[in-house]
Amino acid sequence: DFVIEVAKFSTAPVTLRTVLIVEIKNSQHWESGKGALMRQINRQTDAAFAGTAVDTVYWIGTIGPHWTYGEKKDDGQDPKPLISWHDKTHNDASYRDLKALADLIAVM
């Protein structure tokens, strides 16, 4: 697995706020790895809330070319997917969904 945590810089006072966690798995884990991926995202987002996350963390989960994204609130609930799984990263539907996620993060 490969995990990336993205923090947003803000001023007055200077702080870093975790806004996005990306969990990447090898394509050999497609289908059988979905549950493990979601458990890892749950652990990573919980750790972010113990550190620099505030009330919501967005996440992207990828297994090979398959990907989805969602959000986790700081309320003890599991991460919630906001879109269905995509089977490609290089098509119009993936572009639109990734743009929608970027827009959600931009308003944080």
mmCIF file of N, CA and C in Angstrom:
data_model
loop_
_atom_site.group_PDB
_atom_site.id
_atom_site.type_symbol
_atom_site.label_atom_id
_atom_site.label_comp_id
_atom_site.label_asym_id
_atom_site.label_seq_id
_atom_site.Cartn_x
_atom_site.Cartn_y
_atom_site.Cartn_z
ATOM 1 N N ASP A 1 0.829 -1.182 0.000
ATOM 2 C CA ASP A 1 0.000 0.000 0.000
ATOM 3 C C ASP A 1 0.875 1.247 0.000
ATOM 4 N N PHE A 2 0.339 2.289 -0.566
ATOM 5 C CA PHE A 2 0.990 3.589 -0.581
ATOM 6 C C PHE A 2 -0.049 4.601 -0.132
ATOM 7 N N VAL A 3 0.284 5.406 0.867
ATOM 8 C CA VAL A 3 -0.660 6.375 1.419
ATOM 9 C C VAL A 3 -0.068 7.772 1.310
ATOM 10 N N ILE A 4 -0.894 8.708 0.846
ATOM 11 C CA ILE A 4 -0.507 10.114 0.765
ATOM 12 C C ILE A 4 -1.511 10.913 1.591
ATOM 13 N N GLU A 5 -1.020 11.824 2.398
ATOM 14 C CA GLU A 5 -1.888 12.716 3.164
ATOM 15 C C GLU A 5 -1.630 14.132 2.684
ATOM 16 N N VAL A 6 -2.694 14.833 2.317
ATOM 17 C CA VAL A 6 -2.582 16.193 1.796
ATOM 18 C C VAL A 6 -3.130 17.154 2.838
ATOM 19 N N ALA A 7 -2.328 18.159 3.163
ATOM 20 C CA ALA A 7 -2.740 19.171 4.132
ATOM 21 C C ALA A 7 -2.895 20.509 3.422
ATOM 22 N N LYS A 8 -3.844 21.287 3.912
ATOM 23 C CA LYS A 8 -4.086 22.617 3.362
ATOM 24 C C LYS A 8 -3.511 23.632 4.332
ATOM 25 N N PHE A 9 -2.742 24.569 3.815
ATOM 26 C CA PHE A 9 -2.090 25.601 4.604
ATOM 27 C C PHE A 9 -3.042 26.769 4.778
ATOM 28 N N SER A 10 -3.163 27.263 5.997
ATOM 29 C CA SER A 10 -3.964 28.460 6.227
ATOM 30 C C SER A 10 -3.179 29.418 7.115
ATOM 31 N N THR A 11 -3.559 30.664 7.059
ATOM 32 C CA THR A 11 -2.843 31.687 7.828
ATOM 33 C C THR A 11 -3.740 32.259 8.913
ATOM 34 N N ALA A 12 -3.093 32.979 9.811
ATOM 35 C CA ALA A 12 -3.731 33.721 10.915
ATOM 36 C C ALA A 12 -4.655 32.875 11.771
ATOM 37 N N PRO A 13 -4.190 32.052 12.636
ATOM 38 C CA PRO A 13 -2.801 31.652 12.840
ATOM 39 C C PRO A 13 -2.386 30.593 11.817
ATOM 40 N N VAL A 14 -1.094 30.491 11.612
ATOM 41 C CA VAL A 14 -0.560 29.541 10.635
ATOM 42 C C VAL A 14 -0.862 28.113 11.100
ATOM 43 N N THR A 15 -1.576 27.371 10.262
ATOM 44 C CA THR A 15 -1.921 25.988 10.580
ATOM 45 C C THR A 15 -1.889 25.132 9.325
ATOM 46 N N LEU A 16 -1.748 23.845 9.527
ATOM 47 C CA LEU A 16 -1.918 22.863 8.466
ATOM 48 C C LEU A 16 -3.141 22.044 8.817
ATOM 49 N N ARG A 17 -3.998 21.837 7.842
ATOM 50 C CA ARG A 17 -5.224 21.079 8.064
ATOM 51 C C ARG A 17 -5.276 19.934 7.060
ATOM 52 N N THR A 18 -5.350 18.695 7.542
ATOM 53 C CA THR A 18 -5.462 17.550 6.649
ATOM 54 C C THR A 18 -6.821 17.594 5.966
ATOM 55 N N VAL A 19 -6.809 17.528 4.629
ATOM 56 C CA VAL A 19 -8.057 17.601 3.875
ATOM 57 C C VAL A 19 -8.297 16.382 2.992
ATOM 58 N N LEU A 20 -7.232 15.612 2.691
ATOM 59 C CA LEU A 20 -7.364 14.499 1.756
ATOM 60 C C LEU A 20 -6.373 13.400 2.099
ATOM 61 N N ILE A 21 -6.842 12.160 2.052
ATOM 62 C CA ILE A 21 -5.979 10.999 2.219
ATOM 63 C C ILE A 21 -6.178 10.114 0.998
ATOM 64 N N VAL A 22 -5.080 9.691 0.387
ATOM 65 C CA VAL A 22 -5.132 8.821 -0.794
ATOM 66 C C VAL A 22 -4.498 7.489 -0.426
ATOM 67 N N GLU A 23 -5.218 6.404 -0.622
ATOM 68 C CA GLU A 23 -4.751 5.046 -0.343
ATOM 69 C C GLU A 23 -4.681 4.315 -1.675
ATOM 70 N N ILE A 24 -3.484 3.819 -2.019
ATOM 71 C CA ILE A 24 -3.254 3.162 -3.306
ATOM 72 C C ILE A 24 -2.833 1.718 -3.075
ATOM 73 N N LYS A 25 -3.514 0.790 -3.753
ATOM 74 C CA LYS A 25 -3.175 -0.630 -3.695
ATOM 75 C C LYS A 25 -2.861 -1.136 -5.102
ATOM 76 N N ASN A 26 -2.067 -2.179 -5.161
ATOM 77 C CA ASN A 26 -1.716 -2.832 -6.411
ATOM 78 C C ASN A 26 -2.965 -3.435 -7.046
ATOM 79 N N SER A 27 -3.006 -3.497 -8.371
ATOM 80 C CA SER A 27 -4.176 -4.007 -9.082
ATOM 81 C C SER A 27 -4.477 -5.470 -8.777
ATOM 82 N N GLN A 28 -3.520 -6.226 -8.286
ATOM 83 C CA GLN A 28 -3.783 -7.633 -7.947
ATOM 84 C C GLN A 28 -4.810 -7.754 -6.825
ATOM 85 N N HIS A 29 -5.063 -6.678 -6.106
ATOM 86 C CA HIS A 29 -6.006 -6.707 -4.995
ATOM 87 C C HIS A 29 -7.426 -6.306 -5.396
ATOM 88 N N TRP A 30 -7.664 -6.062 -6.689
ATOM 89 C CA TRP A 30 -9.004 -5.672 -7.133
ATOM 90 C C TRP A 30 -10.009 -6.748 -6.728
ATOM 91 N N GLU A 31 -11.174 -6.355 -6.356
ATOM 92 C CA GLU A 31 -12.268 -7.169 -5.822
ATOM 93 C C GLU A 31 -11.973 -7.638 -4.402
ATOM 94 N N SER A 32 -10.948 -8.446 -4.196
ATOM 95 C CA SER A 32 -10.683 -8.963 -2.847
ATOM 96 C C SER A 32 -10.141 -7.889 -1.916
ATOM 97 N N GLY A 33 -9.616 -6.805 -2.446
ATOM 98 C CA GLY A 33 -8.981 -5.792 -1.612
ATOM 99 C C GLY A 33 -9.855 -4.623 -1.207
ATOM 100 N N LYS A 34 -11.097 -4.586 -1.660
ATOM 101 C CA LYS A 34 -11.962 -3.438 -1.351
ATOM 102 C C LYS A 34 -12.192 -3.273 0.151
ATOM 103 N N GLY A 35 -12.458 -4.368 0.851
ATOM 104 C CA GLY A 35 -12.695 -4.292 2.294
ATOM 105 C C GLY A 35 -11.463 -3.825 3.046
ATOM 106 N N ALA A 36 -10.307 -4.386 2.677
ATOM 107 C CA ALA A 36 -9.050 -3.987 3.321
ATOM 108 C C ALA A 36 -8.738 -2.523 3.041
ATOM 109 N N LEU A 37 -9.012 -2.072 1.825
ATOM 110 C CA LEU A 37 -8.784 -0.672 1.477
ATOM 111 C C LEU A 37 -9.635 0.240 2.354
ATOM 112 N N MET A 38 -10.907 -0.096 2.534
ATOM 113 C CA MET A 38 -11.787 0.741 3.352
ATOM 114 C C MET A 38 -11.382 0.718 4.826
ATOM 115 N N ARG A 39 -10.921 -0.414 5.311
ATOM 116 C CA ARG A 39 -10.434 -0.458 6.708
ATOM 117 C C ARG A 39 -9.211 0.432 6.874
ATOM 118 N N GLN A 40 -8.309 0.409 5.909
ATOM 119 C CA GLN A 40 -7.112 1.249 5.975
ATOM 120 C C GLN A 40 -7.490 2.728 5.885
ATOM 121 N N ILE A 41 -8.428 3.073 5.015
ATOM 122 C CA ILE A 41 -8.883 4.461 4.924
ATOM 123 C C ILE A 41 -9.495 4.892 6.252
ATOM 124 N N ASN A 42 -10.257 4.016 6.879
ATOM 125 C CA ASN A 42 -10.850 4.330 8.183
ATOM 126 C C ASN A 42 -9.757 4.610 9.218
ATOM 127 N N ARG A 43 -8.722 3.779 9.248
ATOM 128 C CA ARG A 43 -7.611 4.004 10.201
ATOM 129 C C ARG A 43 -6.878 5.306 9.904
ATOM 130 N N GLN A 44 -6.612 5.551 8.631
ATOM 131 C CA GLN A 44 -5.868 6.754 8.252
ATOM 132 C C GLN A 44 -6.668 8.025 8.576
ATOM 133 N N THR A 45 -7.959 8.008 8.301
ATOM 134 C CA THR A 45 -8.766 9.202 8.595
ATOM 135 C C THR A 45 -8.921 9.403 10.093
ATOM 136 N N ASP A 46 -9.081 8.315 10.851
ATOM 137 C CA ASP A 46 -9.134 8.458 12.316
ATOM 138 C C ASP A 46 -7.849 9.077 12.848
ATOM 139 N N ALA A 47 -6.713 8.638 12.312
ATOM 140 C CA ALA A 47 -5.426 9.203 12.735
ATOM 141 C C ALA A 47 -5.347 10.688 12.366
ATOM 142 N N ALA A 48 -5.897 11.057 11.220
ATOM 143 C CA ALA A 48 -5.884 12.466 10.816
ATOM 144 C C ALA A 48 -6.709 13.313 11.784
ATOM 145 N N PHE A 49 -7.843 12.776 12.252
ATOM 146 C CA PHE A 49 -8.662 13.527 13.213
ATOM 147 C C PHE A 49 -7.949 13.665 14.558
ATOM 148 N N ALA A 50 -7.096 12.721 14.884
ATOM 149 C CA ALA A 50 -6.309 12.829 16.117
ATOM 150 C C ALA A 50 -5.171 13.834 15.950
ATOM 151 N N GLY A 51 -4.895 14.225 14.708
ATOM 152 C CA GLY A 51 -3.805 15.156 14.427
ATOM 153 C C GLY A 51 -4.310 16.487 13.908
ATOM 154 N N THR A 52 -4.270 16.666 12.569
ATOM 155 C CA THR A 52 -4.525 17.990 11.992
ATOM 156 C C THR A 52 -5.844 18.125 11.243
ATOM 157 N N ALA A 53 -6.646 17.084 11.150
ATOM 158 C CA ALA A 53 -7.946 17.215 10.475
ATOM 159 C C ALA A 53 -8.925 17.930 11.401
ATOM 160 N N VAL A 54 -9.926 18.567 10.809
ATOM 161 C CA VAL A 54 -10.876 19.314 11.621
ATOM 162 C C VAL A 54 -12.194 18.552 11.732
ATOM 163 N N ASP A 55 -13.095 18.688 10.792
ATOM 164 C CA ASP A 55 -14.387 18.012 10.914
ATOM 165 C C ASP A 55 -14.686 17.037 9.778
ATOM 166 N N THR A 56 -14.044 17.223 8.638
ATOM 167 C CA THR A 56 -14.245 16.356 7.476
ATOM 168 C C THR A 56 -12.903 16.096 6.803
ATOM 169 N N VAL A 57 -12.696 14.854 6.396
ATOM 170 C CA VAL A 57 -11.541 14.488 5.581
ATOM 171 C C VAL A 57 -12.083 13.771 4.357
ATOM 172 N N TYR A 58 -11.636 14.185 3.194
ATOM 173 C CA TYR A 58 -11.978 13.473 1.966
ATOM 174 C C TYR A 58 -10.918 12.428 1.711
ATOM 175 N N TRP A 59 -11.283 11.380 0.989
ATOM 176 C CA TRP A 59 -10.339 10.310 0.701
ATOM 177 C C TRP A 59 -10.548 9.803 -0.717
ATOM 178 N N ILE A 60 -9.465 9.291 -1.284
ATOM 179 C CA ILE A 60 -9.498 8.610 -2.573
ATOM 180 C C ILE A 60 -8.928 7.225 -2.336
ATOM 181 N N GLY A 61 -9.625 6.209 -2.789
ATOM 182 C CA GLY A 61 -9.141 4.836 -2.720
ATOM 183 C C GLY A 61 -8.922 4.311 -4.121
ATOM 184 N N THR A 62 -7.730 3.761 -4.377
ATOM 185 C CA THR A 62 -7.444 3.211 -5.699
ATOM 186 C C THR A 62 -6.901 1.792 -5.571
ATOM 187 N N ILE A 63 -7.335 0.949 -6.478
ATOM 188 C CA ILE A 63 -6.795 -0.401 -6.616
ATOM 189 C C ILE A 63 -6.499 -0.548 -8.100
ATOM 190 N N GLY A 64 -5.216 -0.420 -8.440
ATOM 191 C CA GLY A 64 -4.852 -0.390 -9.859
ATOM 192 C C GLY A 64 -5.543 0.800 -10.514
ATOM 193 N N PRO A 65 -6.210 0.604 -11.666
ATOM 194 C CA PRO A 65 -6.888 1.709 -12.340
ATOM 195 C C PRO A 65 -8.277 2.001 -11.773
ATOM 196 N N HIS A 66 -8.745 1.219 -10.833
ATOM 197 C CA HIS A 66 -10.066 1.390 -10.246
ATOM 198 C C HIS A 66 -9.970 2.397 -9.098
ATOM 199 N N TRP A 67 -10.931 3.303 -9.012
ATOM 200 C CA TRP A 67 -10.853 4.302 -7.958
ATOM 201 C C TRP A 67 -12.239 4.793 -7.563
ATOM 202 N N THR A 68 -12.310 5.314 -6.362
ATOM 203 C CA THR A 68 -13.510 5.943 -5.832
ATOM 204 C C THR A 68 -13.072 6.997 -4.823
ATOM 205 N N TYR A 69 -13.983 7.825 -4.403
ATOM 206 C CA TYR A 69 -13.662 8.765 -3.329
ATOM 207 C C TYR A 69 -14.861 8.950 -2.429
ATOM 208 N N GLY A 70 -14.590 9.557 -1.280
ATOM 209 C CA GLY A 70 -15.658 9.797 -0.325
ATOM 210 C C GLY A 70 -15.215 10.740 0.764
ATOM 211 N N GLU A 71 -15.966 10.715 1.837
ATOM 212 C CA GLU A 71 -15.666 11.599 2.953
ATOM 213 C C GLU A 71 -15.794 10.833 4.256
ATOM 214 N N LYS A 72 -15.122 11.347 5.251
ATOM 215 C CA LYS A 72 -15.291 10.840 6.611
ATOM 216 C C LYS A 72 -15.461 12.043 7.507
ATOM 217 N N LYS A 73 -16.514 12.010 8.292
ATOM 218 C CA LYS A 73 -16.773 13.060 9.273
ATOM 219 C C LYS A 73 -16.175 12.623 10.603
ATOM 220 N N ASP A 74 -15.900 13.574 11.454
ATOM 221 C CA ASP A 74 -15.355 13.278 12.771
ATOM 222 C C ASP A 74 -16.505 12.968 13.736
ATOM 223 N N ASP A 75 -17.230 11.885 13.422
ATOM 224 C CA ASP A 75 -18.389 11.514 14.229
ATOM 225 C C ASP A 75 -18.400 10.028 14.601
ATOM 226 N N GLY A 76 -17.284 9.341 14.361
ATOM 227 C CA GLY A 76 -17.198 7.927 14.715
ATOM 228 C C GLY A 76 -17.776 6.980 13.688
ATOM 229 N N GLN A 77 -18.379 7.501 12.625
ATOM 230 C CA GLN A 77 -18.954 6.658 11.578
ATOM 231 C C GLN A 77 -17.861 6.214 10.602
ATOM 232 N N ASP A 78 -18.170 5.211 9.792
ATOM 233 C CA ASP A 78 -17.238 4.727 8.776
ATOM 234 C C ASP A 78 -17.116 5.734 7.637
ATOM 235 N N PRO A 79 -16.018 5.646 6.864
ATOM 236 C CA PRO A 79 -15.897 6.492 5.678
ATOM 237 C C PRO A 79 -17.057 6.221 4.724
ATOM 238 N N LYS A 80 -17.548 7.271 4.083
ATOM 239 C CA LYS A 80 -18.712 7.156 3.203
ATOM 240 C C LYS A 80 -18.303 7.445 1.761
ATOM 241 N N PRO A 81 -18.438 6.463 0.867
ATOM 242 C CA PRO A 81 -18.167 6.738 -0.555
ATOM 243 C C PRO A 81 -19.171 7.756 -1.090
ATOM 244 N N LEU A 82 -18.701 8.686 -1.904
ATOM 245 C CA LEU A 82 -19.575 9.683 -2.515
ATOM 246 C C LEU A 82 -19.860 9.382 -3.980
ATOM 247 N N ILE A 83 -19.083 8.464 -4.575
ATOM 248 C CA ILE A 83 -19.298 8.048 -5.968
ATOM 249 C C ILE A 83 -19.112 6.539 -6.050
ATOM 250 N N SER A 84 -19.588 5.968 -7.140
ATOM 251 C CA SER A 84 -19.343 4.551 -7.408
ATOM 252 C C SER A 84 -17.913 4.370 -7.909
ATOM 253 N N TRP A 85 -17.441 3.142 -7.880
ATOM 254 C CA TRP A 85 -16.105 2.841 -8.391
ATOM 255 C C TRP A 85 -16.012 3.146 -9.885
ATOM 256 N N HIS A 86 -14.907 3.763 -10.281
ATOM 257 C CA HIS A 86 -14.560 3.935 -11.691
ATOM 258 C C HIS A 86 -13.588 2.827 -12.055
ATOM 259 N N ASP A 87 -13.659 2.356 -13.288
ATOM 260 C CA ASP A 87 -12.731 1.326 -13.751
ATOM 261 C C ASP A 87 -11.564 1.901 -14.538
ATOM 262 N N LYS A 88 -11.594 3.193 -14.791
ATOM 263 C CA LYS A 88 -10.530 3.876 -15.533
ATOM 264 C C LYS A 88 -10.254 5.219 -14.868
ATOM 265 N N THR A 89 -9.051 5.716 -15.086
ATOM 266 C CA THR A 89 -8.725 7.052 -14.595
ATOM 267 C C THR A 89 -8.690 8.066 -15.727
ATOM 268 N N HIS A 90 -8.771 7.608 -16.952
ATOM 269 C CA HIS A 90 -8.553 8.480 -18.102
ATOM 270 C C HIS A 90 -9.784 8.575 -19.009
ATOM 271 N N ASN A 91 -10.926 8.897 -18.415
ATOM 272 C CA ASN A 91 -12.116 9.130 -19.229
ATOM 273 C C ASN A 91 -12.863 10.353 -18.694
ATOM 274 N N ASP A 92 -13.880 10.782 -19.411
ATOM 275 C CA ASP A 92 -14.605 12.003 -19.031
ATOM 276 C C ASP A 92 -15.293 11.875 -17.674
ATOM 277 N N ALA A 93 -15.871 10.715 -17.391
ATOM 278 C CA ALA A 93 -16.567 10.528 -16.113
ATOM 279 C C ALA A 93 -15.592 10.652 -14.941
ATOM 280 N N SER A 94 -14.418 10.061 -15.069
ATOM 281 C CA SER A 94 -13.406 10.172 -14.011
ATOM 282 C C SER A 94 -12.959 11.618 -13.845
ATOM 283 N N TYR A 95 -12.772 12.307 -14.956
ATOM 284 C CA TYR A 95 -12.369 13.712 -14.890
ATOM 285 C C TYR A 95 -13.419 14.541 -14.145
ATOM 286 N N ARG A 96 -14.681 14.360 -14.493
ATOM 287 C CA ARG A 96 -15.747 15.133 -13.848
ATOM 288 C C ARG A 96 -15.820 14.841 -12.347
ATOM 289 N N ASP A 97 -15.699 13.560 -11.977
ATOM 290 C CA ASP A 97 -15.764 13.226 -10.557
ATOM 291 C C ASP A 97 -14.556 13.751 -9.789
ATOM 292 N N LEU A 98 -13.379 13.683 -10.379
ATOM 293 C CA LEU A 98 -12.195 14.212 -9.703
ATOM 294 C C LEU A 98 -12.286 15.734 -9.584
ATOM 295 N N LYS A 99 -12.823 16.388 -10.590
ATOM 296 C CA LYS A 99 -13.031 17.839 -10.528
ATOM 297 C C LYS A 99 -14.015 18.190 -9.413
ATOM 298 N N ALA A 100 -15.078 17.395 -9.257
ATOM 299 C CA ALA A 100 -16.052 17.636 -8.183
ATOM 300 C C ALA A 100 -15.379 17.507 -6.814
ATOM 301 N N LEU A 101 -14.483 16.523 -6.653
ATOM 302 C CA LEU A 101 -13.753 16.370 -5.394
ATOM 303 C C LEU A 101 -12.847 17.577 -5.157
ATOM 304 N N ALA A 102 -12.148 18.020 -6.187
ATOM 305 C CA ALA A 102 -11.282 19.198 -6.046
ATOM 306 C C ALA A 102 -12.094 20.417 -5.612
ATOM 307 N N ASP A 103 -13.301 20.554 -6.144
ATOM 308 C CA ASP A 103 -14.167 21.668 -5.752
ATOM 309 C C ASP A 103 -14.576 21.567 -4.289
ATOM 310 N N LEU A 104 -14.879 20.349 -3.808
ATOM 311 C CA LEU A 104 -15.228 20.153 -2.395
ATOM 312 C C LEU A 104 -14.073 20.547 -1.479
ATOM 313 N N ILE A 105 -12.874 20.153 -1.861
ATOM 314 C CA ILE A 105 -11.693 20.463 -1.048
ATOM 315 C C ILE A 105 -11.379 21.957 -1.084
ATOM 316 N N ALA A 106 -11.612 22.579 -2.224
ATOM 317 C CA ALA A 106 -11.293 24.011 -2.356
ATOM 318 C C ALA A 106 -12.100 24.876 -1.382
ATOM 319 N N VAL A 107 -13.317 24.464 -1.055
ATOM 320 C CA VAL A 107 -14.137 25.295 -0.158
ATOM 321 C C VAL A 107 -13.865 25.018 1.316
ATOM 322 N N MET A 108 -12.991 24.096 1.617
ATOM 323 C CA MET A 108 -12.680 23.798 3.021
ATOM 324 C C MET A 108 -11.838 24.909 3.630
#
